[in-house]
Amino acid sequence: MKYWFIILSIITSVNCHSQSEDILVEVEALRNNAKLGEALVKIDKILKKEENTKILLIKAEILFDLKQYKEVYQTYDRAIKLNPTDIKTLVQRGIFLIQYGKYKSGEADLNKALSTSEGTDEACYVFPRVGAVFGYLRQLEKSHELLVKAYNCDSTNLDVLVSLGAVCDELGKSDQAVTYLRKGLNLDSTNFMIHGNLGFILQEQEKYEEAVISFKKSLSYKPDEPQTLGNLAYNQYKLGHLDLAMKNINKSIELYPTNSYAYRTRAFIYLVKGENHKACENIETALAKGYTMLHGNDALDFQKENCTK
């Protein structure tokens, strides 16, 4: 599974009213020390004094980290009611909805952000994020168009280079993909997503041992990243290292349980291990979590070949 940078986290940059600045410094310190409950209490203290869209976005981030997903959506909804055309809120709610399988609603938010920002300085905020999401949704031409616009806004944006590498590879432009990714490495040789996407290109070329090296390098910069673990597991499966593959894919799913791609990989591993029932259970889960929309029909093909009575 390729990396599209915006899918990995919700990102907010906030400038606040002066009376809130001291509390927000405390909030950031608490978040950095994983004291999320205390950070949430302080954010609510600010919100009692001032109903502020930007502060609500910080609250949504904290709730996201706490895995309180229903409350995340309610917080975004509250922010949009305050300002229905706020670009950052629309983008971030759209990303959140798509992460959790609400594709049509999420896409509606992102398209509204695109149309609202057209011709404004905020377009350069929207292009990279929405372009990456459309790539993730396999709307590849639209993704490429938006990401090129993002690149024209800032050709040194690592996140844009990661996503351009991914979409060019999906469009069969692997040479361009590698060029963008190598440019990214020249800017930051420790970027885990770039190493991961280079690994994925090696995987597609069936260079599984080399791909394993790239994914392990990616993990050295961000241990326990679930997509990287899943990609590593797939290549270990292809090399016949089934126990290692199973260990890593189980950890990937534990960390990112909505990732349909990982269930498909686990189905492959179970099939080779002769556990057909478990293989079919996993492929059914992959399909239920939207695999076909995001990755194509190979999970359906697997089900037809291996799971029909």
PDB file of C-alpha atoms in Angstrom:
ATOM      1  CA  MET A   1       0.000   0.000   0.000  1.00  0.00           C
ATOM      2  CA  LYS A   2       1.478   3.357  -1.040  1.00  0.00           C
ATOM      3  CA  TYR A   3       1.718   6.363   1.243  1.00  0.00           C
ATOM      4  CA  TRP A   4      -0.473   9.358   0.563  1.00  0.00           C
ATOM      5  CA  PHE A   5       0.813  11.784   3.170  1.00  0.00           C
ATOM      6  CA  ILE A   6      -2.444  13.306   4.399  1.00  0.00           C
ATOM      7  CA  ILE A   7      -4.079   9.975   5.228  1.00  0.00           C
ATOM      8  CA  LEU A   8      -1.667   9.350   8.056  1.00  0.00           C
ATOM      9  CA  SER A   9      -2.749  12.123  10.399  1.00  0.00           C
ATOM     10  CA  ILE A  10      -4.832  15.202  10.822  1.00  0.00           C
ATOM     11  CA  ILE A  11      -2.664  18.299  10.599  1.00  0.00           C
ATOM     12  CA  THR A  12      -3.601  21.704  11.987  1.00  0.00           C
ATOM     13  CA  SER A  13      -1.662  24.942  12.116  1.00  0.00           C
ATOM     14  CA  VAL A  14      -3.287  27.428  14.460  1.00  0.00           C
ATOM     15  CA  ASN A  15      -2.738  31.051  15.384  1.00  0.00           C
ATOM     16  CA  CYS A  16      -4.912  32.016  18.320  1.00  0.00           C
ATOM     17  CA  HIS A  17      -6.181  35.054  20.156  1.00  0.00           C
ATOM     18  CA  SER A  18      -3.690  36.403  22.656  1.00  0.00           C
ATOM     19  CA  GLN A  19      -5.782  35.507  25.707  1.00  0.00           C
ATOM     20  CA  SER A  20      -5.589  31.828  24.740  1.00  0.00           C
ATOM     21  CA  GLU A  21      -1.909  31.621  23.873  1.00  0.00           C
ATOM     22  CA  ASP A  22      -0.605  30.696  27.336  1.00  0.00           C
ATOM     23  CA  ILE A  23      -3.124  27.867  27.692  1.00  0.00           C
ATOM     24  CA  LEU A  24      -2.327  26.591  24.193  1.00  0.00           C
ATOM     25  CA  VAL A  25       1.366  26.436  25.049  1.00  0.00           C
ATOM     26  CA  GLU A  26       0.385  24.249  28.004  1.00  0.00           C
ATOM     27  CA  VAL A  27      -1.852  22.143  25.746  1.00  0.00           C
ATOM     28  CA  GLU A  28       0.984  21.517  23.297  1.00  0.00           C
ATOM     29  CA  ALA A  29       3.311  20.527  26.132  1.00  0.00           C
ATOM     30  CA  LEU A  30       0.711  18.110  27.498  1.00  0.00           C
ATOM     31  CA  ARG A  31       0.179  16.556  24.057  1.00  0.00           C
ATOM     32  CA  ASN A  32       3.916  16.129  23.593  1.00  0.00           C
ATOM     33  CA  ASN A  33       3.986  14.255  26.904  1.00  0.00           C
ATOM     34  CA  ALA A  34       0.968  12.103  25.953  1.00  0.00           C
ATOM     35  CA  LYS A  35      -1.219  13.712  28.626  1.00  0.00           C
ATOM     36  CA  LEU A  36      -4.150  13.955  26.274  1.00  0.00           C
ATOM     37  CA  GLY A  37      -6.908  13.967  28.882  1.00  0.00           C
ATOM     38  CA  GLU A  38      -5.378  16.981  30.615  1.00  0.00           C
ATOM     39  CA  ALA A  39      -4.905  18.719  27.259  1.00  0.00           C
ATOM     40  CA  LEU A  40      -8.567  18.174  26.461  1.00  0.00           C
ATOM     41  CA  VAL A  41      -9.645  19.743  29.765  1.00  0.00           C
ATOM     42  CA  LYS A  42      -7.613  22.865  29.002  1.00  0.00           C
ATOM     43  CA  ILE A  43      -9.000  23.131  25.460  1.00  0.00           C
ATOM     44  CA  ASP A  44     -12.541  22.949  26.831  1.00  0.00           C
ATOM     45  CA  LYS A  45     -11.602  25.724  29.257  1.00  0.00           C
ATOM     46  CA  ILE A  46     -10.771  27.972  26.282  1.00  0.00           C
ATOM     47  CA  LEU A  47     -13.952  26.995  24.454  1.00  0.00           C
ATOM     48  CA  LYS A  48     -16.093  27.994  27.437  1.00  0.00           C
ATOM     49  CA  LYS A  49     -14.786  31.529  26.988  1.00  0.00           C
ATOM     50  CA  GLU A  50     -14.745  31.703  23.189  1.00  0.00           C
ATOM     51  CA  GLU A  51     -16.363  29.525  20.533  1.00  0.00           C
ATOM     52  CA  ASN A  52     -13.519  29.473  18.029  1.00  0.00           C
ATOM     53  CA  THR A  53     -13.207  27.325  14.890  1.00  0.00           C
ATOM     54  CA  LYS A  54      -9.432  27.047  15.127  1.00  0.00           C
ATOM     55  CA  ILE A  55      -9.572  25.923  18.747  1.00  0.00           C
ATOM     56  CA  LEU A  56     -12.189  23.336  17.811  1.00  0.00           C
ATOM     57  CA  LEU A  57      -9.755  21.903  15.258  1.00  0.00           C
ATOM     58  CA  ILE A  58      -7.172  21.394  17.997  1.00  0.00           C
ATOM     59  CA  LYS A  59      -9.832  19.689  20.110  1.00  0.00           C
ATOM     60  CA  ALA A  60     -10.635  17.384  17.164  1.00  0.00           C
ATOM     61  CA  GLU A  61      -6.952  16.429  16.930  1.00  0.00           C
ATOM     62  CA  ILE A  62      -6.786  15.549  20.616  1.00  0.00           C
ATOM     63  CA  LEU A  63      -9.986  13.519  20.407  1.00  0.00           C
ATOM     64  CA  PHE A  64      -8.557  11.747  17.348  1.00  0.00           C
ATOM     65  CA  ASP A  65      -5.443  10.813  19.305  1.00  0.00           C
ATOM     66  CA  LEU A  66      -7.726   9.532  22.081  1.00  0.00           C
ATOM     67  CA  LYS A  67      -9.591   7.426  19.470  1.00  0.00           C
ATOM     68  CA  GLN A  68     -12.885   9.120  20.414  1.00  0.00           C
ATOM     69  CA  TYR A  69     -14.023   9.153  16.806  1.00  0.00           C
ATOM     70  CA  LYS A  70     -17.693   9.987  17.336  1.00  0.00           C
ATOM     71  CA  GLU A  71     -16.654  13.053  19.317  1.00  0.00           C
ATOM     72  CA  VAL A  72     -14.138  13.976  16.584  1.00  0.00           C
ATOM     73  CA  TYR A  73     -16.956  14.183  14.044  1.00  0.00           C
ATOM     74  CA  GLN A  74     -19.180  16.125  16.441  1.00  0.00           C
ATOM     75  CA  THR A  75     -16.374  18.634  16.982  1.00  0.00           C
ATOM     76  CA  TYR A  76     -15.864  19.129  13.249  1.00  0.00           C
ATOM     77  CA  ASP A  77     -19.606  19.509  12.811  1.00  0.00           C
ATOM     78  CA  ARG A  78     -19.628  22.160  15.524  1.00  0.00           C
ATOM     79  CA  ALA A  79     -16.777  24.011  13.774  1.00  0.00           C
ATOM     80  CA  ILE A  80     -18.512  23.935  10.393  1.00  0.00           C
ATOM     81  CA  LYS A  81     -21.739  25.270  11.901  1.00  0.00           C
ATOM     82  CA  LEU A  82     -19.704  28.217  13.182  1.00  0.00           C
ATOM     83  CA  ASN A  83     -18.151  28.797   9.744  1.00  0.00           C
ATOM     84  CA  PRO A  84     -19.602  26.681   6.893  1.00  0.00           C
ATOM     85  CA  THR A  85     -16.897  27.748   4.419  1.00  0.00           C
ATOM     86  CA  ASP A  86     -13.831  27.386   6.633  1.00  0.00           C
ATOM     87  CA  ILE A  87     -11.296  25.714   4.355  1.00  0.00           C
ATOM     88  CA  LYS A  88      -9.251  23.855   6.966  1.00  0.00           C
ATOM     89  CA  THR A  89     -12.307  22.459   8.687  1.00  0.00           C
ATOM     90  CA  LEU A  90     -13.773  21.203   5.415  1.00  0.00           C
ATOM     91  CA  VAL A  91     -10.476  19.594   4.386  1.00  0.00           C
ATOM     92  CA  GLN A  92      -9.849  17.953   7.721  1.00  0.00           C
ATOM     93  CA  ARG A  93     -13.387  16.684   8.204  1.00  0.00           C
ATOM     94  CA  GLY A  94     -13.270  15.305   4.667  1.00  0.00           C
ATOM     95  CA  ILE A  95     -10.018  13.480   5.419  1.00  0.00           C
ATOM     96  CA  PHE A  96     -11.405  12.124   8.676  1.00  0.00           C
ATOM     97  CA  LEU A  97     -14.575  10.833   7.002  1.00  0.00           C
ATOM     98  CA  ILE A  98     -12.631   9.117   4.228  1.00  0.00           C
ATOM     99  CA  GLN A  99     -10.273   7.496   6.720  1.00  0.00           C
ATOM    100  CA  TYR A 100     -13.285   5.853   8.309  1.00  0.00           C
ATOM    101  CA  GLY A 101     -15.036   4.767   5.150  1.00  0.00           C
ATOM    102  CA  LYS A 102     -17.544   7.612   4.679  1.00  0.00           C
ATOM    103  CA  TYR A 103     -16.312   8.238   1.159  1.00  0.00           C
ATOM    104  CA  LYS A 104     -19.173  10.228  -0.372  1.00  0.00           C
ATOM    105  CA  SER A 105     -19.519  12.597   2.587  1.00  0.00           C
ATOM    106  CA  GLY A 106     -15.775  13.077   2.796  1.00  0.00           C
ATOM    107  CA  GLU A 107     -15.452  13.732  -0.913  1.00  0.00           C
ATOM    108  CA  ALA A 108     -18.242  16.312  -0.716  1.00  0.00           C
ATOM    109  CA  ASP A 109     -16.314  18.227   1.952  1.00  0.00           C
ATOM    110  CA  LEU A 110     -13.119  18.137  -0.109  1.00  0.00           C
ATOM    111  CA  ASN A 111     -14.811  19.297  -3.300  1.00  0.00           C
ATOM    112  CA  LYS A 112     -16.424  22.161  -1.383  1.00  0.00           C
ATOM    113  CA  ALA A 113     -12.994  23.143  -0.046  1.00  0.00           C
ATOM    114  CA  LEU A 114     -11.628  23.108  -3.605  1.00  0.00           C
ATOM    115  CA  SER A 115     -14.390  25.306  -4.992  1.00  0.00           C
ATOM    116  CA  THR A 116     -14.331  27.691  -2.019  1.00  0.00           C
ATOM    117  CA  SER A 117     -10.562  28.179  -2.188  1.00  0.00           C
ATOM    118  CA  GLU A 118     -10.406  28.655  -5.952  1.00  0.00           C
ATOM    119  CA  GLY A 119      -8.468  31.792  -6.833  1.00  0.00           C
ATOM    120  CA  THR A 120      -7.397  32.442  -3.234  1.00  0.00           C
ATOM    121  CA  ASP A 121      -4.148  32.014  -1.329  1.00  0.00           C
ATOM    122  CA  GLU A 122      -5.750  29.102   0.540  1.00  0.00           C
ATOM    123  CA  ALA A 123      -5.722  27.025  -2.644  1.00  0.00           C
ATOM    124  CA  CYS A 124      -2.088  26.124  -1.923  1.00  0.00           C
ATOM    125  CA  TYR A 125      -3.242  24.634   1.392  1.00  0.00           C
ATOM    126  CA  VAL A 126      -5.975  22.634  -0.342  1.00  0.00           C
ATOM    127  CA  PHE A 127      -4.134  21.280  -3.399  1.00  0.00           C
ATOM    128  CA  PRO A 128      -1.648  18.945  -1.657  1.00  0.00           C
ATOM    129  CA  ARG A 129      -4.124  17.542   0.857  1.00  0.00           C
ATOM    130  CA  VAL A 130      -7.061  17.024  -1.479  1.00  0.00           C
ATOM    131  CA  GLY A 131      -4.754  15.820  -4.259  1.00  0.00           C
ATOM    132  CA  ALA A 132      -3.358  13.145  -1.952  1.00  0.00           C
ATOM    133  CA  VAL A 133      -6.813  12.012  -0.878  1.00  0.00           C
ATOM    134  CA  PHE A 134      -8.042  11.673  -4.458  1.00  0.00           C
ATOM    135  CA  GLY A 135      -4.964   9.585  -5.170  1.00  0.00           C
ATOM    136  CA  TYR A 136      -5.832   7.357  -2.223  1.00  0.00           C
ATOM    137  CA  LEU A 137      -9.344   7.059  -3.701  1.00  0.00           C
ATOM    138  CA  ARG A 138      -7.791   6.088  -7.057  1.00  0.00           C
ATOM    139  CA  GLN A 139      -9.073   9.143  -8.882  1.00  0.00           C
ATOM    140  CA  LEU A 140      -5.607   9.308 -10.327  1.00  0.00           C
ATOM    141  CA  GLU A 141      -5.841  11.919 -13.078  1.00  0.00           C
ATOM    142  CA  LYS A 142      -7.568  14.375 -10.756  1.00  0.00           C
ATOM    143  CA  SER A 143      -5.011  13.625  -8.060  1.00  0.00           C
ATOM    144  CA  HIS A 144      -2.121  14.201 -10.451  1.00  0.00           C
ATOM    145  CA  GLU A 145      -3.566  17.514 -11.635  1.00  0.00           C
ATOM    146  CA  LEU A 146      -3.987  18.826  -8.078  1.00  0.00           C
ATOM    147  CA  LEU A 147      -0.594  17.588  -6.912  1.00  0.00           C
ATOM    148  CA  VAL A 148       1.172  19.266  -9.840  1.00  0.00           C
ATOM    149  CA  LYS A 149      -0.547  22.495  -8.774  1.00  0.00           C
ATOM    150  CA  ALA A 150       0.662  21.845  -5.238  1.00  0.00           C
ATOM    151  CA  TYR A 151       4.208  21.280  -6.561  1.00  0.00           C
ATOM    152  CA  ASN A 152       3.995  24.618  -8.399  1.00  0.00           C
ATOM    153  CA  CYS A 153       3.031  26.233  -5.083  1.00  0.00           C
ATOM    154  CA  ASP A 154       6.079  24.725  -3.337  1.00  0.00           C
ATOM    155  CA  SER A 155       8.488  22.374  -5.106  1.00  0.00           C
ATOM    156  CA  THR A 156      10.268  21.577  -1.816  1.00  0.00           C
ATOM    157  CA  ASN A 157       7.183  20.276   0.020  1.00  0.00           C
ATOM    158  CA  LEU A 158       8.132  16.745   1.077  1.00  0.00           C
ATOM    159  CA  ASP A 159       4.525  15.653   1.466  1.00  0.00           C
ATOM    160  CA  VAL A 160       3.753  16.713  -2.103  1.00  0.00           C
ATOM    161  CA  LEU A 161       6.823  14.865  -3.398  1.00  0.00           C
ATOM    162  CA  VAL A 162       5.691  11.705  -1.566  1.00  0.00           C
ATOM    163  CA  SER A 163       2.205  11.891  -3.044  1.00  0.00           C
ATOM    164  CA  LEU A 164       3.440  12.763  -6.543  1.00  0.00           C
ATOM    165  CA  GLY A 165       5.726   9.766  -6.395  1.00  0.00           C
ATOM    166  CA  ALA A 166       2.762   7.587  -5.476  1.00  0.00           C
ATOM    167  CA  VAL A 167       0.376   8.897  -8.134  1.00  0.00           C
ATOM    168  CA  CYS A 168       2.983   8.834 -10.923  1.00  0.00           C
ATOM    169  CA  ASP A 169       3.724   5.219 -10.092  1.00  0.00           C
ATOM    170  CA  GLU A 170      -0.002   4.395 -10.165  1.00  0.00           C
ATOM    171  CA  LEU A 171      -0.231   6.037 -13.594  1.00  0.00           C
ATOM    172  CA  GLY A 172       2.625   3.886 -14.894  1.00  0.00           C
ATOM    173  CA  LYS A 173       5.154   6.722 -14.813  1.00  0.00           C
ATOM    174  CA  SER A 174       7.634   4.937 -12.568  1.00  0.00           C
ATOM    175  CA  ASP A 175      10.640   6.973 -13.787  1.00  0.00           C
ATOM    176  CA  GLN A 176       8.881  10.216 -12.832  1.00  0.00           C
ATOM    177  CA  ALA A 177       7.842   8.644  -9.539  1.00  0.00           C
ATOM    178  CA  VAL A 178      11.436   7.789  -8.645  1.00  0.00           C
ATOM    179  CA  THR A 179      12.574  11.295  -9.680  1.00  0.00           C
ATOM    180  CA  TYR A 180      10.114  12.931  -7.274  1.00  0.00           C
ATOM    181  CA  LEU A 181      11.006  10.528  -4.475  1.00  0.00           C
ATOM    182  CA  ARG A 182      14.757  10.960  -4.985  1.00  0.00           C
ATOM    183  CA  LYS A 183      14.280  14.718  -4.863  1.00  0.00           C
ATOM    184  CA  GLY A 184      12.494  14.212  -1.565  1.00  0.00           C
ATOM    185  CA  LEU A 185      15.374  12.127  -0.204  1.00  0.00           C
ATOM    186  CA  ASN A 186      17.798  14.902  -1.129  1.00  0.00           C
ATOM    187  CA  LEU A 187      15.727  17.203   1.092  1.00  0.00           C
ATOM    188  CA  ASP A 188      15.266  14.693   3.931  1.00  0.00           C
ATOM    189  CA  SER A 189      16.971  11.316   3.852  1.00  0.00           C
ATOM    190  CA  THR A 190      15.067  10.255   7.006  1.00  0.00           C
ATOM    191  CA  ASN A 191      11.554  10.574   5.540  1.00  0.00           C
ATOM    192  CA  PHE A 192       9.900   7.206   6.232  1.00  0.00           C
ATOM    193  CA  MET A 193       7.213   7.635   3.565  1.00  0.00           C
ATOM    194  CA  ILE A 194       9.747   8.154   0.788  1.00  0.00           C
ATOM    195  CA  HIS A 195      11.642   4.987   1.740  1.00  0.00           C
ATOM    196  CA  GLY A 196       8.290   3.207   1.916  1.00  0.00           C
ATOM    197  CA  ASN A 197       7.146   4.333  -1.526  1.00  0.00           C
ATOM    198  CA  LEU A 198      10.508   3.407  -3.044  1.00  0.00           C
ATOM    199  CA  GLY A 199      10.032   0.014  -1.418  1.00  0.00           C
ATOM    200  CA  PHE A 200       6.622  -0.286  -2.983  1.00  0.00           C
ATOM    201  CA  ILE A 201       8.046   0.381  -6.446  1.00  0.00           C
ATOM    202  CA  LEU A 202      10.607  -2.386  -5.827  1.00  0.00           C
ATOM    203  CA  GLN A 203       7.751  -4.639  -4.706  1.00  0.00           C
ATOM    204  CA  GLU A 204       5.884  -4.003  -7.952  1.00  0.00           C
ATOM    205  CA  GLN A 205       9.062  -4.953  -9.816  1.00  0.00           C
ATOM    206  CA  GLU A 206       9.095  -8.218  -7.792  1.00  0.00           C
ATOM    207  CA  LYS A 207      12.390  -7.234  -6.153  1.00  0.00           C
ATOM    208  CA  TYR A 208      11.127  -8.466  -2.801  1.00  0.00           C
ATOM    209  CA  GLU A 209      14.446  -8.694  -0.957  1.00  0.00           C
ATOM    210  CA  GLU A 210      15.322  -5.115  -1.948  1.00  0.00           C
ATOM    211  CA  ALA A 211      11.822  -4.002  -0.994  1.00  0.00           C
ATOM    212  CA  VAL A 212      12.254  -5.540   2.464  1.00  0.00           C
ATOM    213  CA  ILE A 213      15.414  -3.463   2.916  1.00  0.00           C
ATOM    214  CA  SER A 214      13.528  -0.266   2.007  1.00  0.00           C
ATOM    215  CA  PHE A 215      10.633  -1.038   4.338  1.00  0.00           C
ATOM    216  CA  LYS A 216      12.988  -1.863   7.204  1.00  0.00           C
ATOM    217  CA  LYS A 217      14.771   1.444   6.586  1.00  0.00           C
ATOM    218  CA  SER A 218      11.395   3.187   6.689  1.00  0.00           C
ATOM    219  CA  LEU A 219      10.619   1.503  10.012  1.00  0.00           C
ATOM    220  CA  SER A 220      13.979   2.611  11.403  1.00  0.00           C
ATOM    221  CA  TYR A 221      12.705   6.195  11.127  1.00  0.00           C
ATOM    222  CA  LYS A 222       9.147   5.483  12.261  1.00  0.00           C
ATOM    223  CA  PRO A 223       8.847   2.216  14.200  1.00  0.00           C
ATOM    224  CA  ASP A 224       5.417   0.606  14.421  1.00  0.00           C
ATOM    225  CA  GLU A 225       4.015   2.521  11.429  1.00  0.00           C
ATOM    226  CA  PRO A 226       1.140   0.222  10.417  1.00  0.00           C
ATOM    227  CA  GLN A 227       1.263   0.612   6.634  1.00  0.00           C
ATOM    228  CA  THR A 228       5.017  -0.019   6.623  1.00  0.00           C
ATOM    229  CA  LEU A 229       4.559  -3.130   8.740  1.00  0.00           C
ATOM    230  CA  GLY A 230       1.870  -4.325   6.343  1.00  0.00           C
ATOM    231  CA  ASN A 231       4.062  -3.741   3.312  1.00  0.00           C
ATOM    232  CA  LEU A 232       6.987  -5.490   4.975  1.00  0.00           C
ATOM    233  CA  ALA A 233       4.717  -8.437   5.800  1.00  0.00           C
ATOM    234  CA  TYR A 234       3.590  -8.763   2.167  1.00  0.00           C
ATOM    235  CA  ASN A 235       7.179  -8.973   0.923  1.00  0.00           C
ATOM    236  CA  GLN A 236       8.107 -11.443   3.641  1.00  0.00           C
ATOM    237  CA  TYR A 237       5.121 -13.537   2.537  1.00  0.00           C
ATOM    238  CA  LYS A 238       6.347 -13.425  -1.063  1.00  0.00           C
ATOM    239  CA  LEU A 239       9.782 -14.590   0.124  1.00  0.00           C
ATOM    240  CA  GLY A 240       8.223 -17.491   2.051  1.00  0.00           C
ATOM    241  CA  HIS A 241       8.957 -16.086   5.529  1.00  0.00           C
ATOM    242  CA  LEU A 242       5.437 -16.819   6.727  1.00  0.00           C
ATOM    243  CA  ASP A 243       5.921 -16.591  10.487  1.00  0.00           C
ATOM    244  CA  LEU A 244       7.601 -13.198  10.228  1.00  0.00           C
ATOM    245  CA  ALA A 245       4.952 -12.051   7.763  1.00  0.00           C
ATOM    246  CA  MET A 246       2.126 -13.136  10.072  1.00  0.00           C
ATOM    247  CA  LYS A 247       3.705 -11.415  13.062  1.00  0.00           C
ATOM    248  CA  ASN A 248       4.035  -8.114  11.182  1.00  0.00           C
ATOM    249  CA  ILE A 249       0.623  -8.197   9.520  1.00  0.00           C
ATOM    250  CA  ASN A 250      -1.070  -8.914  12.852  1.00  0.00           C
ATOM    251  CA  LYS A 251       0.696  -5.933  14.384  1.00  0.00           C
ATOM    252  CA  SER A 252      -0.240  -3.766  11.388  1.00  0.00           C
ATOM    253  CA  ILE A 253      -3.932  -4.645  11.778  1.00  0.00           C
ATOM    254  CA  GLU A 254      -3.805  -4.068  15.530  1.00  0.00           C
ATOM    255  CA  LEU A 255      -2.454  -0.559  14.928  1.00  0.00           C
ATOM    256  CA  TYR A 256      -4.674   0.249  11.910  1.00  0.00           C
ATOM    257  CA  PRO A 257      -7.771  -1.976  12.028  1.00  0.00           C
ATOM    258  CA  THR A 258      -9.618  -0.216   9.179  1.00  0.00           C
ATOM    259  CA  ASN A 259      -6.917  -0.905   6.565  1.00  0.00           C
ATOM    260  CA  SER A 260      -8.492  -3.271   4.029  1.00  0.00           C
ATOM    261  CA  TYR A 261      -5.139  -3.877   2.302  1.00  0.00           C
ATOM    262  CA  ALA A 262      -3.713  -5.541   5.410  1.00  0.00           C
ATOM    263  CA  TYR A 263      -6.594  -8.036   5.648  1.00  0.00           C
ATOM    264  CA  ARG A 264      -6.002  -9.018   2.037  1.00  0.00           C
ATOM    265  CA  THR A 265      -2.338  -9.672   2.828  1.00  0.00           C
ATOM    266  CA  ARG A 266      -3.283 -11.749   5.870  1.00  0.00           C
ATOM    267  CA  ALA A 267      -5.650 -13.767   3.684  1.00  0.00           C
ATOM    268  CA  PHE A 268      -2.738 -14.578   1.350  1.00  0.00           C
ATOM    269  CA  ILE A 269      -0.613 -15.742   4.282  1.00  0.00           C
ATOM    270  CA  TYR A 270      -3.372 -17.920   5.746  1.00  0.00           C
ATOM    271  CA  LEU A 271      -3.973 -19.530   2.357  1.00  0.00           C
ATOM    272  CA  VAL A 272      -0.336 -20.574   1.993  1.00  0.00           C
ATOM    273  CA  LYS A 273      -0.380 -21.880   5.571  1.00  0.00           C
ATOM    274  CA  GLY A 274      -3.356 -24.082   4.593  1.00  0.00           C
ATOM    275  CA  GLU A 275      -5.859 -22.261   6.812  1.00  0.00           C
ATOM    276  CA  ASN A 276      -8.441 -21.616   4.114  1.00  0.00           C
ATOM    277  CA  HIS A 277     -11.295 -20.716   6.441  1.00  0.00           C
ATOM    278  CA  LYS A 278      -9.273 -17.947   8.054  1.00  0.00           C
ATOM    279  CA  ALA A 279      -8.094 -16.806   4.631  1.00  0.00           C
ATOM    280  CA  CYS A 280     -11.688 -16.413   3.467  1.00  0.00           C
ATOM    281  CA  GLU A 281     -12.717 -14.628   6.656  1.00  0.00           C
ATOM    282  CA  ASN A 282      -9.951 -12.091   6.093  1.00  0.00           C
ATOM    283  CA  ILE A 283     -10.742 -11.529   2.433  1.00  0.00           C
ATOM    284  CA  GLU A 284     -14.377 -10.956   3.370  1.00  0.00           C
ATOM    285  CA  THR A 285     -13.249  -8.384   5.940  1.00  0.00           C
ATOM    286  CA  ALA A 286     -11.051  -6.680   3.340  1.00  0.00           C
ATOM    287  CA  LEU A 287     -14.005  -6.374   0.973  1.00  0.00           C
ATOM    288  CA  ALA A 288     -16.291  -5.097   3.753  1.00  0.00           C
ATOM    289  CA  LYS A 289     -13.754  -2.377   4.552  1.00  0.00           C
ATOM    290  CA  GLY A 290     -13.745  -1.019   0.995  1.00  0.00           C
ATOM    291  CA  TYR A 291     -10.824  -2.879  -0.607  1.00  0.00           C
ATOM    292  CA  THR A 292     -12.298  -2.919  -4.119  1.00  0.00           C
ATOM    293  CA  MET A 293     -12.861   0.830  -4.237  1.00  0.00           C
ATOM    294  CA  LEU A 294      -9.358   1.621  -3.016  1.00  0.00           C
ATOM    295  CA  HIS A 295      -7.236  -1.121  -4.581  1.00  0.00           C
ATOM    296  CA  GLY A 296      -9.052  -2.921  -7.403  1.00  0.00           C
ATOM    297  CA  ASN A 297     -10.614  -6.333  -7.926  1.00  0.00           C
ATOM    298  CA  ASP A 298      -7.937  -8.804  -6.854  1.00  0.00           C
ATOM    299  CA  ALA A 299      -9.626  -9.476  -3.484  1.00  0.00           C
ATOM    300  CA  LEU A 300     -12.805 -10.421  -5.353  1.00  0.00           C
ATOM    301  CA  ASP A 301     -10.753 -12.695  -7.608  1.00  0.00           C
ATOM    302  CA  PHE A 302      -9.199 -14.322  -4.541  1.00  0.00           C
ATOM    303  CA  GLN A 303     -12.658 -14.902  -3.051  1.00  0.00           C
ATOM    304  CA  LYS A 304     -13.990 -16.479  -6.251  1.00  0.00           C
ATOM    305  CA  GLU A 305     -10.994 -18.774  -6.607  1.00  0.00           C
ATOM    306  CA  ASN A 306     -10.656 -19.872  -2.996  1.00  0.00           C
ATOM    307  CA  CYS A 307     -13.852 -19.230  -1.043  1.00  0.00           C
ATOM    308  CA  THR A 308     -16.722 -20.565  -3.131  1.00  0.00           C
ATOM    309  CA  LYS A 309     -18.239 -23.900  -2.127  1.00  0.00           C
TER     310      LYS A 309
END
